[in-house]
Short mmCIF file of C-alpha atoms in Angstrom, two decimals:
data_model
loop_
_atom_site.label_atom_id
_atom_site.label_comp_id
_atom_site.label_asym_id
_atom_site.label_seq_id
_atom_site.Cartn_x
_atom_site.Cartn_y
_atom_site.Cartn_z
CA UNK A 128 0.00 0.00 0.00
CA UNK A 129 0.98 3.14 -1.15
CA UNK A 130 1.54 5.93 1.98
CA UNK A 131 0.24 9.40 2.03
CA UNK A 132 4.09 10.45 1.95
CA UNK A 133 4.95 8.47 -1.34
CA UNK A 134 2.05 9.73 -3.10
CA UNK A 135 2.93 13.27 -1.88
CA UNK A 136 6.24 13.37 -2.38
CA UNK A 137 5.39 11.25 -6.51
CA UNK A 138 3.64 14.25 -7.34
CA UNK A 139 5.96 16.72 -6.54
CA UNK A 140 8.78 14.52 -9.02
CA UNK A 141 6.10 14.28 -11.58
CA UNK A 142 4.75 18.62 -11.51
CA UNK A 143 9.05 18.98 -11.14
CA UNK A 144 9.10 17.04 -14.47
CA UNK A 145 5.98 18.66 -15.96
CA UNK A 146 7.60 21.55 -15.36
CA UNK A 147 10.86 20.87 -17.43
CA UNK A 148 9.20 19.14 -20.00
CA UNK A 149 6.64 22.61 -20.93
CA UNK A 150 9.92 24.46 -20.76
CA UNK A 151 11.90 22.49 -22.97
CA UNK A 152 9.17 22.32 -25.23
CA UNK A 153 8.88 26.25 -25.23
CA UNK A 154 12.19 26.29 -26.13
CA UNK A 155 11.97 23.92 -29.12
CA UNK A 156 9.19 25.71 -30.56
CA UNK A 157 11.88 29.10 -30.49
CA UNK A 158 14.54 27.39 -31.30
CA UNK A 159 12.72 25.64 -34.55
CA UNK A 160 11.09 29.54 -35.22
CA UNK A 161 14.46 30.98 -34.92
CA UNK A 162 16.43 28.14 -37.19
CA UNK A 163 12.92 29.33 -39.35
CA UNK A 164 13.72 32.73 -39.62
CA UNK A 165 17.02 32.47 -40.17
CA UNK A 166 16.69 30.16 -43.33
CA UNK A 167 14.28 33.20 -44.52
CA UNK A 168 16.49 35.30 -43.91
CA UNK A 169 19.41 33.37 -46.18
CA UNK A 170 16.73 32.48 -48.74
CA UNK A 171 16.30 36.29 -49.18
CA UNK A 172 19.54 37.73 -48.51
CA UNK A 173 20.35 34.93 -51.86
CA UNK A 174 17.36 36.89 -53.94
CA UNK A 175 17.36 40.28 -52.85
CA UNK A 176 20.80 42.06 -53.90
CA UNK A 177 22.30 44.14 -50.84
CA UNK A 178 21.91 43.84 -47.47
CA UNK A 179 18.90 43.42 -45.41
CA UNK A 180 18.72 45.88 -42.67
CA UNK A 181 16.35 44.86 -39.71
CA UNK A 182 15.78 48.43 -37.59
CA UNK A 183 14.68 48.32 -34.10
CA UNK A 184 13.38 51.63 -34.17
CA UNK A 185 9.54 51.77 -35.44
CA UNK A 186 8.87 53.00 -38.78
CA UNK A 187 7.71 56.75 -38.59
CA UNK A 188 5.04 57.83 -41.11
#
C-alpha cells in the first residue's frame, strides 16, 4: 500500500518534471522559429541584392 508520503512526495517529481518538460518544449518551438527565420532570412539575402537591414526603431510615417 501506497503511503500518504509516497504519493505526496510522486507528485511533486512528476509537476518537477511537468515543469521541465513545458519548458523544454517552449524552447523547441523558439529554437525551430528561430532556425525558421534564419533560413528566410538566407533564402532572401540569396534573392534580394544588398543587405537586409532589420531596424529596431519603429517605422515613422
Amino acid at each position: 500500500m501506497i503511503k500518504k508520503q509516497h504519493f505526496l512526495i510522486l507528485t511533486g517529481i512528476l509537476k518537477k518534471f511537468k515543469k521541465i518538460t513545458l519548458t523544454w518544449f517552449r524552447w523547441e518551438l523558439f529554437h525551430i522559429e528561430f532556425r525558421y527565420i534564419d533560413h528566410l532570412k538566407k533564402s532572401l539575402r540569396k534573392t534580394v541584392t544588398g543587405r537586409i537591414i532589420i531596424s529596431e526603431s519603429p517605422l515613422v510615417p
